[in-house]
Amino acid sequence: MSDALMTDEEWRQVRFSEVAESVTERVDDPTTAGVHAYVGLDHLDPDTLKISRWGSPTDVEATKLRFYPGDVIYARRRAYQRKLGVAEFEGICSAHALVLRAHPDVCLPEFLPYFLQSDQFHERALDISVGSLSPTINWKTLAVQKFALPPVAEQRKVVELLGQCDEVIAKYSCACVAGRSLTEAFRIHIAQVGEVHSLLELAGPGGIQIGPFGSQLHAEEYTETGIPVVMPSDLRSDGLDASNIRRVTESTAERLSQHRLQPGDIVLPRRGELDKRASVGEAEQGWLCGTGSVRIRLREPENATLVVQMLSAREAVRWLSDNAVGTTMPNLNSAIVGRIPLRLPQSSERAAWAARLRGVLSTISLAESTMAEAKRVRTELLRTYCARRSDVQ
């Protein structure tokens, strides 16, 4: 990237109406529009430019807007959701969107959607939105807003870099989807040919431990630093998210030592969303199983990969939902958890199946981390090269 992009001299201050026009080709009767696709605001996904789903014009009424390939559909209603998409086909869209078409002498058509994703544009969009329940952007207000844009030649370079980021993100996203599909296929196959075991049989006496109750661990004992405590809110359908995990002091953790986690342990929620679970690795050794969670310690910890996957199978999730007690919020206890029926391969085949699963899970993890890094780079490029702060005019 050239040094010129890092200075303000060649950046132009332009009104948004010079950047793009609002295309307002009305379609009063969607059923006679002669197109196959209707794109509503619900069909636009945050932080992506691709429109991957749509409805039928026969499903909607009232006036809509027509768009063409290359147009940008920007959700002007509830702009805080950051929804926009680049059309790859002709169709109609919600009148709560803006159909934007770039003026190529000022803004390359390929650059416009990235500019709209920048933090600087997003912040301005929020500032000029009106209304409390469903804040909406008025085109006349947006049209007169001034923004600083890089020269067209530099826009072309930015588009190339951001396009490469998007390509990496798309490829690794596909790899994650394929990996999860393969994992699901493994689960289905094992469920068909495996031997049935209860979880208590696999865990043994004392292997299933409910986390500490509120009387054992009080709210005032949580601290900013210290030993992480795994709550149901930290569990995901495919693992553990420690980004907002709560903590306690070492002395509190020692007082609750029977709840400390070891590599090979499995943690389930005992209430709420029962499709979550996580396996404990070396990095989580010594953490606490928290209130609202259940710790499972297997007789043979090497089977943890298989057991976690079979606990994620649809049959296991359905069984938990059917057998949980309570109506407002289903709850599990150690006796219910112990009765969960799971199918596992024969003992002689478990090591091989576990190795296959670990290989797939490792590939998914690598793809996710690579995708996350590409997204980080993309965000930084958007922040630095797509728009600069300028005063409202």
Coordinates of C-alpha atoms in Angstrom, one line a residue:
M1 CA 0.0 0.0 0.0
S2 CA 1.5 3.3 -1.0
D3 CA 2.4 6.0 1.5
A4 CA 0.0 8.4 -0.1
L5 CA -2.9 6.4 1.4
M6 CA -1.5 7.1 4.9
T7 CA -1.8 10.9 4.5
D8 CA -4.8 13.2 4.1
E9 CA -3.6 15.3 1.2
E10 CA -5.0 13.2 -1.6
W11 CA -8.2 12.2 0.2
R12 CA -11.2 14.1 -1.1
Q13 CA -14.0 15.5 1.1
V14 CA -17.2 14.6 -0.7
R15 CA -20.9 14.5 0.0
F16 CA -22.4 11.1 0.1
S17 CA -24.6 12.0 -2.9
E18 CA -21.3 12.3 -4.9
V19 CA -20.3 8.8 -3.7
A20 CA -23.4 7.0 -4.6
E21 CA -27.0 7.5 -5.8
S22 CA -30.1 6.1 -4.2
V23 CA -31.9 4.1 -6.8
T24 CA -35.7 4.4 -6.2
E25 CA -37.2 2.3 -9.0
R26 CA -40.6 1.4 -7.3
V27 CA -42.4 -1.9 -7.7
D28 CA -46.0 -1.4 -6.5
D29 CA -47.1 -5.0 -7.1
P30 CA -44.3 -7.5 -6.3
T31 CA -46.1 -10.4 -8.0
T32 CA -45.7 -8.7 -11.4
A33 CA -42.1 -7.6 -10.9
G34 CA -40.8 -10.4 -13.3
V35 CA -38.1 -11.4 -10.9
H36 CA -37.6 -14.6 -8.7
A37 CA -36.1 -13.0 -5.6
Y38 CA -37.3 -10.7 -2.8
V39 CA -34.6 -9.6 -0.3
G40 CA -35.9 -8.4 3.0
L41 CA -33.9 -7.0 5.9
D42 CA -34.0 -10.4 7.5
H43 CA -32.2 -11.9 4.5
L44 CA -29.2 -9.6 5.0
D45 CA -26.5 -10.9 7.4
P46 CA -24.2 -8.6 9.5
D47 CA -20.5 -8.3 8.5
T48 CA -20.8 -10.0 5.2
L49 CA -21.4 -8.7 1.7
K50 CA -22.9 -11.8 0.2
I51 CA -26.6 -12.3 -0.1
S52 CA -27.0 -16.0 0.4
R53 CA -30.8 -16.3 1.0
W54 CA -34.0 -14.6 -0.2
G55 CA -37.7 -15.0 -0.4
S56 CA -40.3 -15.0 -3.2
P57 CA -42.0 -11.8 -4.5
T58 CA -45.3 -13.7 -4.2
D59 CA -44.8 -13.8 -0.4
V60 CA -44.8 -10.0 0.1
E61 CA -47.1 -7.1 -0.6
A62 CA -46.9 -3.3 -0.8
T63 CA -44.3 -1.2 -2.6
K64 CA -40.7 -2.6 -3.0
L65 CA -37.6 -1.3 -4.7
R66 CA -36.0 -3.0 -7.7
F67 CA -32.3 -3.7 -7.7
Y68 CA -29.8 -4.9 -10.3
P69 CA -26.5 -6.9 -10.2
G70 CA -23.8 -4.7 -8.6
D71 CA -26.2 -2.6 -6.6
V72 CA -25.7 -2.5 -2.8
I73 CA -28.7 -3.1 -0.6
Y74 CA -28.2 -1.2 2.6
A75 CA -30.5 -1.6 5.6
R76 CA -31.4 1.9 6.5
R77 CA -33.7 0.8 9.2
R78 CA -31.9 -0.3 12.4
A79 CA -28.5 0.6 11.0
Y80 CA -26.9 -0.6 14.2
Q81 CA -27.3 -4.2 12.9
R82 CA -24.7 -3.4 10.1
K83 CA -26.6 -5.2 7.4
L84 CA -25.9 -4.8 3.7
G85 CA -25.3 -7.0 0.7
V86 CA -24.1 -6.8 -2.9
A87 CA -26.6 -8.0 -5.4
E88 CA -25.5 -10.7 -7.8
F89 CA -28.9 -10.9 -9.5
E90 CA -31.9 -8.7 -10.3
G91 CA -34.7 -8.6 -7.7
I92 CA -36.8 -6.5 -5.4
C93 CA -36.0 -5.5 -1.8
S94 CA -37.7 -4.0 1.2
A95 CA -38.5 -0.3 1.1
H96 CA -36.7 -0.1 4.5
A97 CA -33.4 -0.5 2.6
L98 CA -31.5 1.8 0.3
V99 CA -30.5 0.6 -3.1
L100 CA -27.2 2.3 -3.7
R101 CA -25.2 2.6 -6.9
A102 CA -21.7 4.1 -6.9
H103 CA -20.6 7.0 -8.9
P104 CA -17.4 5.4 -10.4
D105 CA -15.5 8.7 -11.0
V106 CA -15.6 9.2 -7.2
C107 CA -16.1 5.8 -5.7
L108 CA -15.5 2.4 -7.4
P109 CA -18.5 0.2 -7.4
E110 CA -16.4 -2.5 -5.8
F111 CA -15.2 -0.1 -3.1
L112 CA -18.6 1.2 -2.1
P113 CA -19.7 -1.8 0.0
Y114 CA -16.4 -1.8 1.9
F115 CA -16.8 1.9 2.5
L116 CA -20.3 1.2 3.9
Q117 CA -18.8 -1.4 6.3
S118 CA -16.3 1.0 7.7
D119 CA -16.6 2.1 11.3
Q120 CA -16.5 5.8 10.3
F121 CA -19.6 5.4 8.0
H122 CA -21.4 3.2 10.5
E123 CA -20.9 5.8 13.3
R124 CA -22.3 8.5 11.1
A125 CA -25.2 6.3 10.1
L126 CA -26.1 5.9 13.7
D127 CA -25.8 9.6 14.4
I128 CA -28.3 10.5 11.7
S129 CA -30.8 7.7 12.3
V130 CA -34.1 9.0 13.6
G131 CA -36.8 7.3 15.7
S132 CA -36.5 5.3 19.0
L133 CA -38.1 1.9 18.3
S134 CA -36.8 1.4 14.8
P135 CA -34.3 4.2 14.1
T136 CA -34.1 4.8 10.3
I137 CA -31.8 6.8 8.0
N138 CA -33.4 9.4 5.8
W139 CA -31.7 9.6 2.3
K140 CA -31.9 13.4 2.2
T141 CA -30.0 13.6 5.5
L142 CA -27.4 11.0 4.4
A143 CA -26.9 12.6 1.0
V144 CA -25.4 15.8 2.4
Q145 CA -23.1 14.1 4.8
K146 CA -19.4 14.6 4.0
F147 CA -16.8 11.9 4.1
A148 CA -13.1 11.7 3.2
L149 CA -12.4 9.1 0.5
P150 CA -9.1 7.9 -0.9
P151 CA -8.2 8.4 -4.6
V152 CA -9.8 6.0 -7.0
A153 CA -6.4 4.4 -7.8
E154 CA -5.9 3.7 -4.1
Q155 CA -9.5 2.4 -3.8
R156 CA -8.6 -0.2 -6.4
K157 CA -5.6 -1.4 -4.3
V158 CA -7.8 -1.6 -1.2
V159 CA -10.5 -3.6 -3.0
E160 CA -7.8 -6.1 -4.1
L161 CA -6.6 -6.5 -0.5
L162 CA -10.0 -6.8 1.0
G163 CA -11.1 -9.1 -1.8
Q164 CA -8.2 -11.4 -0.8
C165 CA -9.3 -11.3 2.8
D166 CA -12.9 -12.2 1.8
E167 CA -11.6 -15.1 -0.3
V168 CA -9.6 -16.5 2.6
I169 CA -12.6 -16.1 4.9
A170 CA -15.0 -17.8 2.5
K171 CA -12.6 -20.7 1.9
Y172 CA -12.0 -21.4 5.5
S173 CA -15.6 -20.9 6.4
C174 CA -16.4 -23.7 3.8
A175 CA -13.7 -25.8 5.5
C176 CA -15.4 -25.4 8.9
V177 CA -18.8 -26.3 7.5
A178 CA -17.3 -29.4 5.8
G179 CA -15.5 -30.4 8.9
R180 CA -18.6 -30.1 11.0
S181 CA -20.6 -32.1 8.4
L182 CA -17.9 -34.8 8.6
T183 CA -18.1 -34.8 12.4
E184 CA -21.9 -35.2 12.2
A185 CA -21.4 -38.1 9.7
F186 CA -19.1 -39.8 12.2
R187 CA -21.7 -39.4 15.0
I188 CA -24.4 -40.8 12.8
H189 CA -22.3 -43.8 11.8
I190 CA -21.3 -44.6 15.4
A191 CA -24.9 -44.2 16.6
Q192 CA -25.9 -46.9 14.1
V193 CA -23.1 -49.5 14.8
G194 CA -22.0 -48.7 18.3
E195 CA -22.7 -50.4 21.6
V196 CA -25.1 -48.8 24.1
H197 CA -23.6 -47.6 27.4
S198 CA -25.1 -45.4 30.2
L199 CA -23.0 -42.4 31.1
L200 CA -22.8 -43.7 34.6
E201 CA -21.3 -46.9 33.4
L202 CA -18.6 -45.0 31.5
A203 CA -17.9 -42.6 34.4
G204 CA -18.1 -44.9 37.4
P205 CA -18.9 -44.0 41.0
G206 CA -18.3 -40.3 41.8
G207 CA -17.6 -39.6 38.1
I208 CA -20.6 -37.3 37.7
Q209 CA -20.5 -34.2 39.9
I210 CA -22.9 -31.3 40.1
G211 CA -21.2 -28.0 40.4
P212 CA -21.3 -26.0 43.7
F213 CA -24.7 -24.6 44.7
G214 CA -25.2 -20.9 45.4
S215 CA -24.9 -21.5 49.1
Q216 CA -21.4 -22.8 48.5
L217 CA -20.2 -20.1 46.1
H218 CA -21.6 -16.7 46.6
A219 CA -21.8 -13.8 44.1
E220 CA -19.4 -11.6 46.2
E221 CA -16.7 -14.3 45.9
Y222 CA -16.2 -13.7 42.2
T223 CA -13.1 -11.6 41.3
E224 CA -11.5 -9.9 38.3
T225 CA -8.5 -12.3 38.3
G226 CA -7.9 -15.7 39.6
I227 CA -9.1 -19.2 38.8
P228 CA -11.7 -19.5 36.0
V229 CA -15.1 -20.9 36.8
V230 CA -17.0 -22.7 34.0
M231 CA -20.6 -21.7 33.9
P232 CA -23.3 -22.7 31.4
S233 CA -23.0 -19.3 29.7
D234 CA -19.3 -20.2 28.9
L235 CA -20.4 -23.4 27.1
R236 CA -21.1 -23.5 23.3
S237 CA -22.5 -26.2 21.1
D238 CA -18.9 -27.0 20.1
G239 CA -16.7 -26.1 23.1
L240 CA -15.7 -23.6 25.7
D241 CA -15.7 -19.8 25.3
A242 CA -13.7 -18.2 28.1
S243 CA -13.9 -14.6 26.8
N244 CA -16.3 -13.6 29.6
I245 CA -15.6 -16.3 32.2
R246 CA -15.9 -15.5 35.9
R247 CA -13.1 -16.1 38.4
V248 CA -12.4 -16.8 42.0
T249 CA -9.4 -16.6 44.2
E250 CA -7.1 -19.6 44.7
S251 CA -8.2 -20.0 48.3
T252 CA -11.9 -20.2 47.2
A253 CA -10.9 -22.8 44.5
E254 CA -9.1 -24.9 47.1
R255 CA -12.2 -24.8 49.3
L256 CA -14.2 -26.2 46.4
S257 CA -11.4 -28.6 45.3
Q258 CA -13.9 -31.4 44.6
H259 CA -15.1 -29.3 41.7
R260 CA -11.7 -28.6 40.1
L261 CA -11.3 -29.8 36.6
Q262 CA -8.8 -32.2 35.1
P263 CA -7.8 -32.9 31.5
G264 CA -10.3 -35.4 30.0
D265 CA -13.2 -34.1 32.1
I266 CA -16.4 -33.1 30.3
V267 CA -18.7 -30.2 31.4
L268 CA -22.4 -30.1 30.6
P269 CA -25.0 -27.4 31.6
R270 CA -27.6 -28.8 34.0
R271 CA -30.2 -26.3 33.1
G272 CA -31.2 -24.1 30.2
E273 CA -29.7 -24.9 26.8
L274 CA -28.9 -28.5 27.1
D275 CA -27.1 -28.9 23.7
K276 CA -23.9 -27.4 25.0
R277 CA -20.9 -29.3 26.2
A278 CA -17.1 -28.9 26.4
S279 CA -14.1 -31.1 27.0
V280 CA -11.3 -30.0 29.3
G281 CA -7.8 -29.9 28.1
E282 CA -4.4 -29.2 29.6
A283 CA -5.0 -25.4 29.4
E284 CA -8.1 -25.7 31.6
Q285 CA -6.5 -28.0 34.3
G286 CA -7.4 -26.7 37.8
W287 CA -10.3 -24.6 36.7
L288 CA -13.6 -24.9 38.6
C289 CA -16.9 -26.5 37.4
G290 CA -19.3 -23.7 38.3
T291 CA -22.8 -23.4 39.5
G292 CA -25.3 -24.7 37.0
S293 CA -22.8 -27.0 35.4
V294 CA -22.1 -30.8 35.6
R295 CA -18.6 -32.4 35.6
I296 CA -18.2 -35.8 34.1
R297 CA -15.0 -37.7 34.8
L298 CA -14.7 -40.9 32.8
R299 CA -13.1 -44.2 33.9
E300 CA -11.0 -44.0 30.7
P301 CA -10.3 -40.3 29.9
E302 CA -8.9 -41.3 26.5
N303 CA -12.5 -41.8 25.5
A304 CA -13.5 -38.2 26.2
T305 CA -13.3 -37.2 22.5
L306 CA -15.8 -39.9 21.6
V307 CA -18.1 -39.3 24.5
V308 CA -18.3 -35.5 23.9
Q309 CA -19.2 -36.1 20.3
M310 CA -21.9 -38.6 21.2
L311 CA -23.3 -36.3 23.8
S312 CA -23.6 -33.8 20.9
A313 CA -25.6 -36.2 18.8
R314 CA -29.2 -35.3 18.2
E315 CA -30.4 -38.4 20.0
A316 CA -28.5 -37.4 23.2
V317 CA -29.7 -33.8 23.1
R318 CA -33.3 -35.0 22.5
W319 CA -33.0 -37.5 25.4
L320 CA -31.8 -34.8 27.8
S321 CA -34.6 -32.5 26.8
D322 CA -37.2 -35.3 27.3
N323 CA -35.8 -36.3 30.7
A324 CA -35.0 -32.9 32.2
V325 CA -37.3 -31.9 35.1
G326 CA -39.1 -28.6 35.4
T327 CA -41.2 -26.5 33.0
T328 CA -39.9 -22.9 33.1
M329 CA -36.3 -24.0 32.9
P330 CA -35.5 -27.7 32.4
N331 CA -33.0 -29.0 35.0
L332 CA -30.7 -32.0 35.2
N333 CA -29.4 -33.8 38.2
S334 CA -26.6 -36.4 38.6
A335 CA -29.1 -39.3 38.4
I336 CA -30.6 -38.1 35.1
V337 CA -27.2 -37.4 33.6
G338 CA -26.0 -40.9 34.7
R339 CA -28.8 -42.5 32.7
I340 CA -27.9 -40.9 29.4
P341 CA -27.6 -43.7 26.8
L342 CA -24.7 -43.4 24.5
R343 CA -23.4 -45.5 21.7
L344 CA -19.7 -46.0 21.4
P345 CA -17.6 -48.2 19.1
Q346 CA -16.3 -51.5 20.4
S347 CA -13.4 -51.1 22.8
S348 CA -10.8 -52.3 20.2
E349 CA -12.0 -49.6 17.7
R350 CA -12.3 -46.6 20.0
A351 CA -8.7 -45.4 19.8
A352 CA -8.9 -45.3 16.0
W353 CA -12.2 -43.5 15.9
A354 CA -11.0 -41.0 18.5
A355 CA -7.9 -40.3 16.4
R356 CA -10.0 -39.7 13.3
L357 CA -12.3 -37.3 15.2
R358 CA -9.3 -35.4 16.8
G359 CA -7.9 -35.0 13.3
V360 CA -11.1 -33.4 12.0
L361 CA -11.5 -31.3 15.1
S362 CA -8.0 -30.0 14.8
T363 CA -8.5 -29.1 11.2
I364 CA -11.7 -27.2 12.2
S365 CA -9.8 -25.4 14.9
L366 CA -7.0 -24.4 12.5
A367 CA -9.6 -23.2 10.0
E368 CA -11.4 -21.1 12.6
S369 CA -8.2 -19.5 13.9
T370 CA -7.1 -18.7 10.3
M371 CA -10.5 -17.2 9.5
A372 CA -10.5 -15.1 12.7
E373 CA -7.1 -13.7 11.7
A374 CA -8.3 -12.9 8.2
K375 CA -11.3 -11.1 9.8
R376 CA -9.0 -9.1 12.1
V377 CA -6.9 -8.0 9.1
R378 CA -10.0 -7.1 7.1
T379 CA -11.3 -5.0 10.0
E380 CA -8.0 -3.2 10.3
L381 CA -8.0 -2.5 6.5
L382 CA -11.6 -1.2 6.7
R383 CA -10.7 1.1 9.6
T384 CA -7.5 2.5 8.0
Y385 CA -8.2 2.7 4.3
C386 CA -11.9 3.0 3.6
A387 CA -13.0 6.2 5.4
R388 CA -11.7 8.8 7.7
R389 CA -13.4 10.8 10.3
S390 CA -14.8 14.2 9.0
D391 CA -17.2 16.8 10.4
V392 CA -20.9 16.5 9.7
Q393 CA -21.9 19.1 7.1

